[in-house]
Short mmCIF file of C-alpha atoms in Angstrom, two decimals:
data_model
loop_
_atom_site.label_atom_id
_atom_site.label_comp_id
_atom_site.label_asym_id
_atom_site.label_seq_id
_atom_site.Cartn_x
_atom_site.Cartn_y
_atom_site.Cartn_z
CA MET A 1 -50.89 49.77 148.25
CA SER A 2 -52.30 48.25 151.45
CA ILE A 3 -50.71 47.75 154.80
CA TYR A 4 -52.38 45.83 157.52
CA ARG A 5 -51.41 45.07 161.12
CA HIS A 6 -53.30 42.79 163.57
CA ILE A 7 -52.68 42.29 167.35
CA PRO A 8 -53.65 38.74 168.38
CA ALA A 9 -55.83 37.76 171.31
CA PRO A 10 -54.78 35.72 174.26
CA PRO A 11 -53.11 33.34 174.66
CA LEU A 12 -51.21 34.04 171.53
CA ASN A 13 -50.48 37.58 172.43
CA GLN A 14 -48.12 36.29 175.12
CA TYR A 15 -45.63 35.43 172.36
CA VAL A 16 -46.58 37.43 169.26
CA ASP A 17 -46.57 41.20 169.33
CA PHE A 18 -48.39 41.52 165.97
CA PHE A 19 -49.04 40.08 162.46
CA TRP A 20 -48.32 42.27 159.53
CA TYR A 21 -49.18 42.13 155.86
CA TYR A 22 -48.66 44.41 152.85
CA VAL A 23 -49.46 44.20 149.18
CA ASP A 24 -48.37 46.23 146.15
CA LEU A 25 -45.91 48.41 148.22
CA SER A 26 -43.77 50.53 145.92
CA PRO A 27 -41.02 52.38 147.80
CA ASP A 28 -39.27 55.37 146.27
CA HIS A 29 -35.80 53.89 147.22
CA ASP A 30 -34.08 50.60 146.43
CA ARG A 31 -32.58 49.65 149.89
CA GLU A 32 -33.81 49.86 153.36
CA HIS A 33 -31.96 49.82 156.79
CA VAL A 34 -33.56 47.50 159.39
CA LEU A 35 -32.65 48.51 162.90
CA PRO A 36 -31.98 46.10 165.77
CA ASP A 37 -34.81 45.92 168.12
CA GLY A 38 -34.14 42.67 169.98
CA THR A 39 -37.08 40.69 168.51
CA PHE A 40 -37.59 37.89 166.04
CA GLU A 41 -39.56 38.08 162.78
CA LEU A 42 -41.01 35.29 160.67
CA ILE A 43 -41.34 36.74 157.00
CA VAL A 44 -42.96 35.17 154.02
CA ASN A 45 -42.38 36.66 150.57
CA LEU A 46 -45.73 36.44 148.52
CA GLN A 47 -44.01 36.95 145.27
CA GLU A 48 -41.61 34.80 143.12
CA THR A 49 -38.76 37.45 143.14
CA PRO A 50 -36.14 36.58 145.71
CA ARG A 51 -35.36 39.16 148.38
CA LYS A 52 -31.82 40.30 149.03
CA LEU A 53 -29.96 40.72 152.39
CA PHE A 54 -26.82 42.77 151.45
CA HIS A 55 -23.43 42.25 153.12
CA GLY A 56 -23.04 45.90 153.96
CA ALA A 57 -24.62 49.43 153.38
CA ASN A 58 -22.83 49.97 150.09
CA SER A 59 -22.13 46.24 149.28
CA ALA A 60 -23.01 44.66 145.90
CA THR A 61 -22.86 41.11 147.43
CA TYR A 62 -25.95 39.73 149.05
CA ASP A 63 -27.66 36.48 150.22
CA ALA A 64 -30.94 35.79 148.43
CA PHE A 65 -34.07 34.52 150.18
CA GLU A 66 -36.88 32.93 148.11
CA ARG A 67 -40.03 32.35 149.94
CA GLY A 68 -39.33 33.13 153.52
CA TRP A 69 -36.92 33.51 156.36
CA ILE A 70 -36.53 34.21 160.19
CA SER A 71 -34.81 37.37 161.05
CA GLY A 72 -33.40 37.24 164.69
CA ALA A 73 -32.01 39.59 167.08
CA HIS A 74 -28.92 41.40 165.66
CA SER A 75 -26.52 43.90 167.04
CA LYS A 76 -26.18 46.22 163.83
CA PHE A 77 -28.58 47.34 161.13
CA LEU A 78 -29.41 45.08 158.18
CA VAL A 79 -29.57 46.31 154.62
CA ILE A 80 -32.36 44.74 152.41
CA ASP A 81 -33.70 45.53 148.98
CA ALA A 82 -36.84 47.55 148.56
CA LEU A 83 -38.70 46.08 145.49
CA PRO A 84 -41.69 47.77 143.69
CA ARG A 85 -45.01 46.23 144.05
CA SER A 86 -43.81 43.94 147.02
CA SER A 87 -46.23 41.60 148.87
CA MET A 88 -45.16 40.12 152.21
CA ILE A 89 -46.67 38.76 155.35
CA GLY A 90 -45.01 38.30 158.71
CA VAL A 91 -45.15 37.61 162.55
CA HIS A 92 -43.42 39.92 164.83
CA PHE A 93 -42.50 38.09 168.15
CA LYS A 94 -42.14 39.66 171.48
CA PRO A 95 -38.63 39.77 172.89
#
């Protein structure tokens, strides 16, 4: 498992807080709560397996995202799947 984070140089750092990347992440749980933080995130899935955004903390229903998505500002936590051997890259924008 490898996790990387890069802070961009000017002028991009006016808009982008950081870039992130992880490969072969294997969490010991199957769902994660993403807390609201007032920012936007551009996320690219580097695997063929679609990622799931569940409709609630204990919900069996979900929306699937194949290659990428934008996560915007939200007022409550989101519930996503946590797959073994995940690989993703993203851009975390400033508020």
